[in-house]
Structure formats: C-alpha cells, structure tokens
Short mmCIF file of C-alpha atoms and ligand atoms in Angstrom, two decimals:
data_model
loop_
_atom_site.label_atom_id
_atom_site.label_comp_id
_atom_site.label_asym_id
_atom_site.label_seq_id
_atom_site.Cartn_x
_atom_site.Cartn_y
_atom_site.Cartn_z
CA MET A 928 0.80 -11.23 26.44
CA ARG A 929 -2.56 -12.75 25.50
CA ALA A 930 -3.76 -16.10 26.82
CA THR A 931 -3.35 -19.01 24.45
CA TRP A 932 -5.17 -22.32 24.41
CA THR A 933 -3.66 -25.75 24.97
CA LYS A 934 -3.74 -28.57 22.41
CA GLU A 935 -6.76 -30.09 24.22
CA GLN A 936 -8.60 -26.76 24.25
CA ARG A 937 -7.79 -26.30 20.57
CA ASP A 938 -9.18 -29.70 19.65
CA GLN A 939 -12.32 -29.08 21.72
CA LEU A 940 -12.78 -25.69 20.06
CA LEU A 941 -12.45 -27.18 16.59
CA ARG A 942 -14.95 -29.95 17.39
CA ALA A 943 -17.40 -27.44 18.86
CA PHE A 944 -16.95 -25.22 15.81
CA GLU A 945 -17.76 -28.15 13.48
CA LYS A 946 -20.90 -28.96 15.47
CA ALA A 947 -22.00 -25.32 15.46
CA SER A 948 -21.41 -25.09 11.70
CA ASP A 949 -23.45 -28.27 11.15
CA ALA A 950 -26.29 -26.88 13.27
CA LEU A 951 -26.21 -23.63 11.32
CA VAL A 952 -26.31 -25.38 7.95
CA ALA A 953 -29.16 -27.67 9.08
CA ALA A 954 -31.17 -24.76 10.46
CA ALA A 955 -30.67 -22.71 7.30
CA ARG A 956 -31.82 -25.67 5.21
CA THR A 957 -35.04 -26.11 7.16
CA ARG A 958 -35.58 -22.33 7.16
CA GLU A 959 -35.65 -21.99 10.92
CA ASP A 960 -36.75 -18.66 12.29
CA GLU A 961 -34.40 -15.71 12.17
CA VAL A 962 -33.87 -15.55 15.96
CA LEU A 963 -32.56 -19.11 16.10
CA LEU A 964 -30.45 -18.64 12.98
CA ASN A 965 -28.88 -15.51 14.46
CA ALA A 966 -28.08 -17.34 17.71
CA LEU A 967 -26.41 -20.15 15.73
CA ARG A 968 -24.47 -17.65 13.62
CA ASN A 969 -23.26 -15.89 16.77
CA GLU A 970 -22.11 -19.17 18.30
CA ASP A 971 -20.31 -20.09 15.07
CA ASP A 972 -18.55 -16.69 15.06
CA ARG A 973 -17.73 -16.90 18.77
CA LEU A 974 -16.01 -20.26 18.43
CA GLN A 975 -14.11 -19.17 15.35
CA GLN A 976 -12.95 -16.02 17.14
CA ALA A 977 -11.96 -18.05 20.22
CA TYR A 978 -9.67 -20.16 18.02
CA TRP A 979 -7.95 -17.06 16.61
CA ASP A 980 -7.78 -15.30 19.97
CA GLY A 981 -5.98 -18.27 21.50
CA LEU A 982 -3.71 -19.17 18.58
CA PRO A 983 -0.15 -19.04 19.95
CA CYS A 984 2.58 -16.93 18.35
CA GLN A 985 6.02 -18.38 17.84
CA THR A 986 9.25 -17.41 16.13
CA LEU A 987 9.14 -18.52 12.50
CA SER A 988 12.10 -16.66 11.02
CA ARG A 989 14.47 -13.73 11.46
CA CYS A 990 15.17 -10.57 9.47
CA PRO A 991 18.56 -10.69 7.75
CA ARG A 992 18.73 -6.87 7.76
CA CYS A 993 17.95 -5.84 11.36
CA ASP A 994 18.11 -9.28 13.08
CA GLN A 995 14.61 -8.97 14.62
CA ALA A 996 12.84 -12.30 15.09
CA LEU A 997 9.66 -12.79 13.05
CA ASP A 998 7.08 -13.90 15.61
CA LYS A 999 3.76 -14.87 14.08
CA ALA A 1000 0.60 -16.75 14.95
CA PHE A 1001 0.99 -20.37 13.85
CA ASP A 1002 -0.90 -23.63 14.37
CA PRO A 1003 1.75 -26.36 14.77
CA TRP A 1004 -0.73 -29.12 15.69
CA GLY A 1005 -2.19 -29.98 12.33
CA LEU A 1006 -3.75 -28.86 9.08
CA ASP A 1007 -7.21 -29.25 10.65
CA GLY A 1008 -6.62 -25.88 12.37
CA LEU A 1009 -8.43 -22.87 10.93
CA PHE A 1010 -5.00 -21.23 10.45
CA TRP A 1011 -4.47 -23.46 7.42
CA GLN A 1012 -7.94 -23.01 5.96
CA GLU A 1013 -8.17 -20.08 3.61
CA ASN A 1014 -11.86 -19.26 3.94
CA LEU A 1015 -11.79 -19.35 7.72
CA SER A 1016 -8.63 -17.29 8.16
CA LEU A 1017 -9.08 -14.14 10.21
CA ARG A 1018 -6.18 -11.93 11.18
CA PRO A 1019 -4.87 -13.08 14.55
CA ALA A 1020 -3.30 -10.61 16.99
CA GLU A 1021 0.45 -10.89 16.67
CA PRO A 1022 3.52 -8.73 17.39
CA ALA A 1023 4.40 -6.10 14.77
CA PRO A 1024 7.06 -7.45 12.40
CA CYS A 1025 10.19 -5.43 11.65
CA PRO A 1026 9.82 -2.83 8.86
CA HIS A 1027 11.62 -5.09 6.39
CA PHE A 1028 9.15 -7.97 6.54
CA ALA A 1029 7.44 -8.36 3.15
CA VAL A 1030 5.57 -11.69 3.00
CA LEU A 1031 5.61 -15.16 4.52
CA LEU A 1032 5.41 -18.18 2.24
CA GLY A 1033 5.97 -21.79 3.16
CA ALA A 1034 5.91 -25.51 2.49
CA VAL A 1035 4.77 -28.51 4.56
CA HIS A 1036 6.24 -31.99 4.17
CA LEU A 1037 3.86 -34.74 5.25
CA ASN A 1038 6.89 -37.01 5.89
CA GLY A 1039 5.09 -39.96 4.35
CA LEU A 1040 2.26 -39.73 6.89
CA PRO A 1041 -1.38 -39.82 5.78
CA PRO A 1042 -2.95 -36.48 4.88
CA LYS A 1043 -5.04 -35.14 7.74
CA GLY A 1044 -6.91 -31.89 7.35
CA GLY A 1045 -10.12 -30.32 8.53
CA ARG A 1046 -13.46 -30.04 6.81
CA ALA A 1047 -12.41 -27.00 4.81
CA GLU A 1048 -9.56 -27.10 2.32
CA ALA A 1049 -6.07 -26.29 3.59
CA HIS A 1050 -3.38 -24.95 1.25
CA PRO A 1051 -0.08 -25.72 2.98
CA GLY A 1052 2.03 -25.35 -0.20
CA PRO A 1053 4.31 -27.98 -1.75
CA GLU A 1054 6.28 -30.45 0.37
CA ALA A 1055 9.78 -29.12 -0.44
CA PRO A 1056 11.04 -25.57 0.24
CA TYR A 1057 11.19 -23.29 -2.81
CA VAL A 1058 11.70 -19.69 -3.84
CA VAL A 1059 9.68 -17.33 -6.05
CA PRO A 1060 12.24 -15.97 -8.56
CA ARG A 1061 10.04 -12.98 -9.39
CA LEU A 1062 10.17 -11.82 -5.75
CA LEU A 1063 13.91 -12.38 -5.40
CA ALA A 1064 14.45 -10.26 -8.53
CA LEU A 1065 12.94 -7.24 -6.75
CA PRO A 1066 15.62 -4.80 -5.49
CA GLY A 1067 16.78 -5.47 -1.92
CA MET A 1068 14.73 -8.66 -1.48
CA THR A 1069 16.10 -11.58 0.57
CA ALA A 1070 14.36 -14.83 1.53
CA VAL A 1071 15.03 -16.84 4.70
CA LEU A 1072 14.30 -20.55 5.02
CA SER A 1073 13.57 -22.19 8.35
CA SER A 1074 11.95 -25.33 9.66
CA ILE A 1075 9.32 -26.14 12.30
CA PRO A 1076 8.53 -29.70 13.36
CA MET A 1077 4.75 -30.01 13.68
CA ALA A 1078 3.13 -31.95 16.50
CA ASN A 1079 1.35 -34.25 14.02
CA GLY A 1080 4.68 -35.44 12.54
CA TYR A 1081 4.71 -33.12 9.51
CA THR A 1082 7.51 -30.59 8.96
CA ALA A 1083 6.67 -26.97 8.14
CA TYR A 1084 9.14 -24.82 6.18
CA PRO A 1085 8.49 -21.10 6.61
CA ILE A 1086 9.99 -19.06 3.75
CA ALA A 1087 10.00 -15.40 4.83
CA TYR A 1088 10.78 -12.53 2.47
CA PHE A 1089 12.39 -9.33 3.76
CA ALA A 1090 13.06 -6.21 1.68
CA ASP A 1091 14.84 -2.88 1.85
CA PRO A 1092 13.54 -0.86 0.11
CA MET A 1093 10.02 -2.28 0.49
CA PRO A 1094 8.38 -2.84 -2.90
CA LYS A 1095 4.84 -1.68 -3.62
CA PRO A 1096 2.34 -4.09 -2.00
CA SER A 1097 0.92 -4.97 -5.42
CA LEU A 1098 4.32 -6.44 -6.34
CA LEU A 1099 4.23 -8.94 -3.47
CA THR A 1100 2.27 -12.18 -3.56
CA GLN A 1101 -0.40 -14.17 -1.73
CA PRO A 1102 0.94 -15.40 1.64
CA TRP A 1103 1.24 -18.98 2.88
CA THR A 1104 -2.12 -20.87 2.90
CA LYS A 1105 -3.81 -18.22 0.69
CA ARG A 1106 -4.60 -18.19 -3.00
CA SER A 1107 -5.14 -14.45 -3.27
CA PHE A 1108 -4.29 -11.30 -1.34
CA SER A 1109 -5.58 -7.81 -0.79
CA PHE A 1110 -3.64 -4.59 -0.39
CA GLU A 1111 -4.21 -0.86 -0.32
CA SER A 1112 -3.58 1.02 -3.52
CA GLU A 1113 -4.13 4.79 -3.67
CA GLY A 1114 -6.51 4.62 -0.73
CA GLU A 1115 -8.58 1.81 -2.24
CA LEU A 1116 -8.60 -1.83 -1.24
CA ALA A 1117 -7.44 -3.92 -4.18
CA TRP A 1118 -7.38 -7.69 -4.61
CA THR A 1119 -5.26 -9.95 -6.79
CA GLU A 1120 -3.85 -13.41 -7.16
CA LYS A 1121 -0.43 -14.09 -8.65
CA ASN A 1122 0.36 -17.14 -10.69
CA GLU A 1123 3.92 -17.68 -9.44
CA THR A 1124 6.67 -19.91 -10.77
CA TRP A 1125 8.35 -21.85 -7.96
CA ASP A 1126 12.03 -22.76 -8.12
CA PHE A 1127 13.12 -25.74 -5.99
CA ASP A 1128 16.75 -25.50 -7.16
CA LEU A 1129 17.97 -23.42 -4.23
CA GLU A 1130 21.75 -23.44 -4.65
CA PRO A 1131 22.06 -20.64 -7.25
CA TRP A 1132 19.94 -18.36 -5.04
CA ILE A 1133 22.13 -19.13 -2.03
CA ALA A 1134 25.27 -18.49 -4.08
CA SER A 1135 23.94 -15.11 -5.19
CA GLY A 1136 23.30 -14.13 -1.56
CA VAL A 1137 19.53 -13.55 -1.77
CA LEU A 1138 18.57 -16.78 0.00
CA ARG A 1139 19.62 -17.35 3.61
CA TRP A 1140 18.65 -20.01 6.13
CA ILE A 1141 18.22 -20.91 9.78
CA ALA A 1142 19.46 -24.35 10.78
CA PRO A 1143 16.68 -26.85 11.61
CA GLY A 1144 16.39 -27.23 15.37
CA ASP A 1145 18.17 -23.97 16.26
CA PRO A 1146 16.11 -22.72 19.24
CA ASP A 1147 17.37 -19.16 18.69
CA PHE A 1148 16.51 -19.03 14.97
CA ARG A 1149 19.88 -17.49 14.07
CA ILE A 1150 20.57 -16.90 10.40
CA VAL A 1151 23.52 -18.97 9.25
CA ALA A 1152 26.39 -16.67 8.26
CA PRO A 1153 26.95 -16.18 4.53
CA PRO A 1154 28.84 -19.21 3.28
CA ALA A 1155 32.57 -18.87 2.98
CA SER A 1156 34.47 -20.72 0.30
CA PRO A 1157 33.84 -23.60 -0.06
CA PRO A 1158 30.15 -22.88 0.62
CA ALA A 1159 28.61 -24.29 3.81
CA PRO A 1160 26.12 -27.00 2.88
CA CYS A 1161 22.52 -25.79 3.19
CA PRO A 1162 20.28 -28.40 4.86
CA TYR A 1163 17.30 -27.31 2.74
CA VAL A 1164 18.92 -28.11 -0.63
CA GLY A 1165 17.63 -31.17 -2.47
CA LEU A 1166 14.97 -32.17 0.06
CA PRO A 1167 12.53 -34.83 -1.13
CA GLY A 1168 8.80 -34.26 -1.39
CA ARG A 1169 6.06 -33.36 -3.83
CA ARG A 1170 7.04 -30.22 -5.71
CA ILE A 1171 3.51 -29.08 -6.38
CA GLY A 1172 1.09 -27.17 -4.18
CA LEU A 1173 -1.17 -29.49 -2.21
CA THR A 1174 -4.74 -29.12 -1.11
CA VAL A 1175 -5.54 -31.12 2.04
CA LYS A 1176 -9.08 -31.81 3.24
CA LYS A 1177 -10.13 -34.48 5.73
CA ASP A 1178 -8.16 -37.61 4.78
CA SER A 1179 -7.25 -36.55 1.24
CA ALA A 1180 -4.51 -34.56 -0.47
CA TRP A 1181 -4.43 -33.55 -4.10
CA PRO A 1182 -2.55 -31.07 -6.31
CA LYS A 1183 -4.21 -27.70 -5.96
ZN1 ZN B 1528 14.22 -6.10 9.72
#
C-alpha cells in the first residue's frame, strides 16, 4: 500500500507546482542558463510526480462478470487536480483491474456551483451520465454507472465498461478526461481519437441488459440486480445537467 497525501498536502503540492511552472516559463523567456533551466525543470517534474505518487485509489465501480471491484486512482477534491487535466496526466500506480475491464468514462455534475478548475484545461465530460452506443454494440460489452460525491460539492459519475470477450484496443475509446488514446497494434504504438455519439436516454439500454448500476451512496459498490418486472427504477435515469462535454479552466466552463 503506497502512502497517499492529505487534502492539505495536495493543495500545497498543486500551489508549489504552479509556482515552479511559472518560474520555469519566466526563466525560459529570459533565456536563463541551461543549468538553472534544468534545475527548474527537475523541480517541476518532481512536484508533478509527487502529486501522482500520492493520488489515492478508491473503488469507482464493479465488474458485472466476475464481481471484482474496480479500484482506480481518483482525485475527489476538485477539477484543479492534475488527474483532470489531460496534458498533465501521467499513469498513476493503481491495482490491476479484472481482465474484463475495458475503459472508464464518466460525467461530472457541477450541481449549480461555480466552475472551479486549475490552470490547465480539465475535461470532466458532460454533467449527466450517458452511454456510448457504439461501445455497447460490441459483443459482450456491459457498462456500469456509479456515483461519487466530490469534496468540492460536485458529483462524479464513473461509467465503466467491461467486456467478455475483450474487443481489440483500437475499438475502444478515449478514457474519462482524455480527448485521445494510444494503444498497441501489431507491436507498434498507435494513437487515435474517436468522435463518439453520447446517448443520455438510458432506459432502453437498461432494459436490454447492457447497462447496470450501483446505487448512489452504497459503500460496498454492489451492482443492483437485474430489474425484475416491473423494472426497478434506476436513479441515474433522467438526471438534469448539461448534456455536452465541458471544458473547465480556472473559473470558467465552456462546451468542449
Ligand atoms: Zn471482471
């Protein structure tokens, strides 16, 4: 189990990272000598790495096939965390997912609160949960909706896709907070971005059995049993919120 930072340590790290980035930009502009620039670059990298090394893991979902919890690194404190910022996203250390895990997507509802991000753009998704019909049309694919209250008052909705059989990586899509993704194809690293259609009308997908959910607030993240007849109401159906991907930076939010 690796050591994780506290909220205060996180905020200090992010502030120190901003200062270090400012110093680096200023030094590069005035063409400081290479030794100083290298020292500033190293400090910038060190702080960024410290954020990722201390980012806590938490349960975000559960596999509907083998019942293993999906534990992943996640920043629940706010969109100012590097987790949410595409260009600053490294791969954090996290437990291996079950073999059925395909991709994690998500949404974040701001709950009417002001947008609050960091200095780099964050791509938290739309405000309401949704599915990608193209993914759910792949053989053996199931999506699971869940909900995480964030410490800043927002609500995050992880939407995890699990598959058996696992489709080719090129058939998957860019994960939550990213606008593109890379994968290995015939030994080569390939890169792509998918222009996905999002469907916010969840009921038909639930009825067809390819969309499952975990009740908000369930500490054990248990998947709700397939609805009997009449169907159990799904708490994620018909949620309000902007149904377009948002970009959040500093105090602003706009459609991506
Ligand atoms: Zn599994």
